[in-house]
Tab-separated table of C-alpha atoms in Angstrom:
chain	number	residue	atom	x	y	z
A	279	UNK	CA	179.219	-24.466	-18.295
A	280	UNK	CA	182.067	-25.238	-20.799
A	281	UNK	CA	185.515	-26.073	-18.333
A	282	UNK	CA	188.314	-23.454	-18.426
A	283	UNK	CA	190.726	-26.231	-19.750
A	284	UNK	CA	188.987	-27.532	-23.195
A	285	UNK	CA	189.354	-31.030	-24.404
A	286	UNK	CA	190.773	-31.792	-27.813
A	287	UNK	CA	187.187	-33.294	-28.425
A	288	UNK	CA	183.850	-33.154	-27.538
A	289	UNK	CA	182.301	-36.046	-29.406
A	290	UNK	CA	182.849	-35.348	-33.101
A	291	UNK	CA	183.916	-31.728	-32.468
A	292	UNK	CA	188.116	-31.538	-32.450
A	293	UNK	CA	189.781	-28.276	-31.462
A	294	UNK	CA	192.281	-29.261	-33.856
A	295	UNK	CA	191.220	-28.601	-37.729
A	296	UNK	CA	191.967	-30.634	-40.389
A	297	UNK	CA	193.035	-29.986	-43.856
A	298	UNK	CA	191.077	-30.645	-45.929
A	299	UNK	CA	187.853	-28.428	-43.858
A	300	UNK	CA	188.713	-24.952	-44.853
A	301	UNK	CA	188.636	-25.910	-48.642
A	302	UNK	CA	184.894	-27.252	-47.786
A	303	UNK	CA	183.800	-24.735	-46.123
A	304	UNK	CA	184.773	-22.027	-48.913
A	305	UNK	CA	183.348	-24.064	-50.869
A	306	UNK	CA	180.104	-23.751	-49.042
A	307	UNK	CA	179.847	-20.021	-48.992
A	308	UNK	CA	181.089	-19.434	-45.623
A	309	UNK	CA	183.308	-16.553	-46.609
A	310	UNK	CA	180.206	-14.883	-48.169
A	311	UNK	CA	178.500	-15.803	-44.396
A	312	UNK	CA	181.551	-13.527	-42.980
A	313	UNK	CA	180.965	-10.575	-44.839
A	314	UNK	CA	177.314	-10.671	-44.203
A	315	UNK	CA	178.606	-10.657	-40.027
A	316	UNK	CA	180.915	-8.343	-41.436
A	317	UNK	CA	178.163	-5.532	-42.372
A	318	UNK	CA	176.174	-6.378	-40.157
A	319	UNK	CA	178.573	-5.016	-37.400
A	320	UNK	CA	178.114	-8.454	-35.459
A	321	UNK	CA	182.066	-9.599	-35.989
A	322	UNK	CA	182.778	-6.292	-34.975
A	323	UNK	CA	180.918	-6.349	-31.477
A	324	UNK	CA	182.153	-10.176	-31.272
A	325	UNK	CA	185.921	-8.853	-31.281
A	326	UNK	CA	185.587	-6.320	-29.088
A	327	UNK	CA	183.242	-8.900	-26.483
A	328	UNK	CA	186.638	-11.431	-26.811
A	329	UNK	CA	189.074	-8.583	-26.155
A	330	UNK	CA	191.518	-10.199	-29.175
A	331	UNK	CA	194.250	-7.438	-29.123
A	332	UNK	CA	196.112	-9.209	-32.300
A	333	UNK	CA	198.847	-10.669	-30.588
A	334	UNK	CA	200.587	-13.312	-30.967
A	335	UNK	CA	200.620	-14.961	-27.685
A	336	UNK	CA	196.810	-14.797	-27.273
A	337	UNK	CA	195.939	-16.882	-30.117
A	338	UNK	CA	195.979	-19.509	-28.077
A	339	UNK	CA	193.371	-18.233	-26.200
A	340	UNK	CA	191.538	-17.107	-29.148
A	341	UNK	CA	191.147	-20.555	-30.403
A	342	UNK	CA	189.523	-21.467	-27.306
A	343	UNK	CA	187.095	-19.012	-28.258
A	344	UNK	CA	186.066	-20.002	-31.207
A	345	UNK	CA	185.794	-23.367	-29.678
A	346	UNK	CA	183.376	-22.335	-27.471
A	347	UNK	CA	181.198	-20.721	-29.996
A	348	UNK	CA	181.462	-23.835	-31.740
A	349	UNK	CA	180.389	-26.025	-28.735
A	350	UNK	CA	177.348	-23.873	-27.822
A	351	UNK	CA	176.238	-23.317	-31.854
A	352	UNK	CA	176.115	-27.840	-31.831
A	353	UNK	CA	174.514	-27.063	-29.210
A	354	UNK	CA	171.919	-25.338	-30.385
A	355	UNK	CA	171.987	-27.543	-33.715
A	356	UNK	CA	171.387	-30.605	-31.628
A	357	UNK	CA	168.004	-29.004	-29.838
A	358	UNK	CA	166.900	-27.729	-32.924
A	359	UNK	CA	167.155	-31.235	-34.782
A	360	UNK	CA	165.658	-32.629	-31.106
A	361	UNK	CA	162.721	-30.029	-31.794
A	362	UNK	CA	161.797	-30.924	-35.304
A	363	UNK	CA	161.394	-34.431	-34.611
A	364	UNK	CA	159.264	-34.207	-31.993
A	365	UNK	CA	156.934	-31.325	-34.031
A	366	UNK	CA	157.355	-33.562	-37.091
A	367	UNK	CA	153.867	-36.013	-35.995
A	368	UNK	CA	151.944	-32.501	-34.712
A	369	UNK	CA	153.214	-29.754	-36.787
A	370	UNK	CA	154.844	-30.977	-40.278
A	371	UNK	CA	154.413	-27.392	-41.793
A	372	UNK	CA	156.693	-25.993	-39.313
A	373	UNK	CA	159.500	-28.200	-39.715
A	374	UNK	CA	161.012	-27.325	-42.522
A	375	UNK	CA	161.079	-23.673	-41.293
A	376	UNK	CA	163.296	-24.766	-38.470
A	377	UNK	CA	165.537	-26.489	-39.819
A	378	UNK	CA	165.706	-24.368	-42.689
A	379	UNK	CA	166.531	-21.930	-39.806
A	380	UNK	CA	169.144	-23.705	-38.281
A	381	UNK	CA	171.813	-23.564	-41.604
A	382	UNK	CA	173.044	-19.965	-41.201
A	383	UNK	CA	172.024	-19.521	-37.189
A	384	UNK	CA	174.190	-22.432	-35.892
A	385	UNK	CA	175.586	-24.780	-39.239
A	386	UNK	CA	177.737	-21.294	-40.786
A	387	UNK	CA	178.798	-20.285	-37.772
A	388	UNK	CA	179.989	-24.095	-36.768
A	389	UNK	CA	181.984	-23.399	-40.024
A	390	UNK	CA	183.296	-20.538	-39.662
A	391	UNK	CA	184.369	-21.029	-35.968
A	392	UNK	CA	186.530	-23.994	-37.551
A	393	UNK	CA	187.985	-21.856	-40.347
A	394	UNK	CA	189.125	-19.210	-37.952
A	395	UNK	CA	190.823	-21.877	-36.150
A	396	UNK	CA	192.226	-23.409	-38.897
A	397	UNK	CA	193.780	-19.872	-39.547
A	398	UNK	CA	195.128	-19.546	-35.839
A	399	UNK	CA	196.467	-22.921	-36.423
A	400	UNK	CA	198.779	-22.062	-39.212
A	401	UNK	CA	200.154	-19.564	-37.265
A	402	UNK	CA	201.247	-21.847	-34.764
A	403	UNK	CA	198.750	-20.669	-32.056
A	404	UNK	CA	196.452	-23.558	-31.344
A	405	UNK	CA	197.246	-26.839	-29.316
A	406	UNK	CA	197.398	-29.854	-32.130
């Protein structure tokens, strides 16, 4: 269970987001990866699930949030990377399937947990 009171770091994972991230991550079509969430209605179900009323003084809260999604997507990164090595000796073909798999179910939304933080950041409402 991820603690009520989050670290600024969880190995190489920092709450706070640096500069230089968002500019990366737009560069790597996560944008695009939005507005697929976007029509698919899954942001919209995602808002209403954190109860983010669009004020000010929960931002704070929201960037906990998206730290959490963040956690438990490396999370999932990390068992699917554990997976494909041990298949890789017994079952080579599927592999590259899972990883494959494991870009836009747990790498874009890594990314795009960090740019919406990034955002809440600039608006003063996540801890540095």
């Amino acid at each position: 269970m991820v603690p009520q009171v989050l670290p600024r770091t969880a190995g190489p994972l920092t709450l706070t987001v640096g500069p230089n991230e968002p500019r990366w991550s737009r560069r790597l079509g996560v944008l695009a990866f939005k507005r697929v969430l976007d029509l698919t209605g899954w942001n919209r179900m995602i808002q209403k699930a954190r109860g983010y009323s669009g004020k000010r003084g929960e931002l704070a809260r929201l960037a906990e949030e998206t730290w959490r999604s963040e956690l438990g997507h490396a999370w999932a990164l990390l068992t699917t990377f554990l997976i494909a090595i041990a298949l890789w000796s017994s079952r080579s073909d599927v592999v590259g399937g899972l990883l494959v798999l494991a870009v836009p179910l747990h790498v874009y939304p890594i990314l795009l947990q960090r740019l919406l933080r990034w955002r809440i950041q600039q608006l003063g409402g996540a801890t540095p």
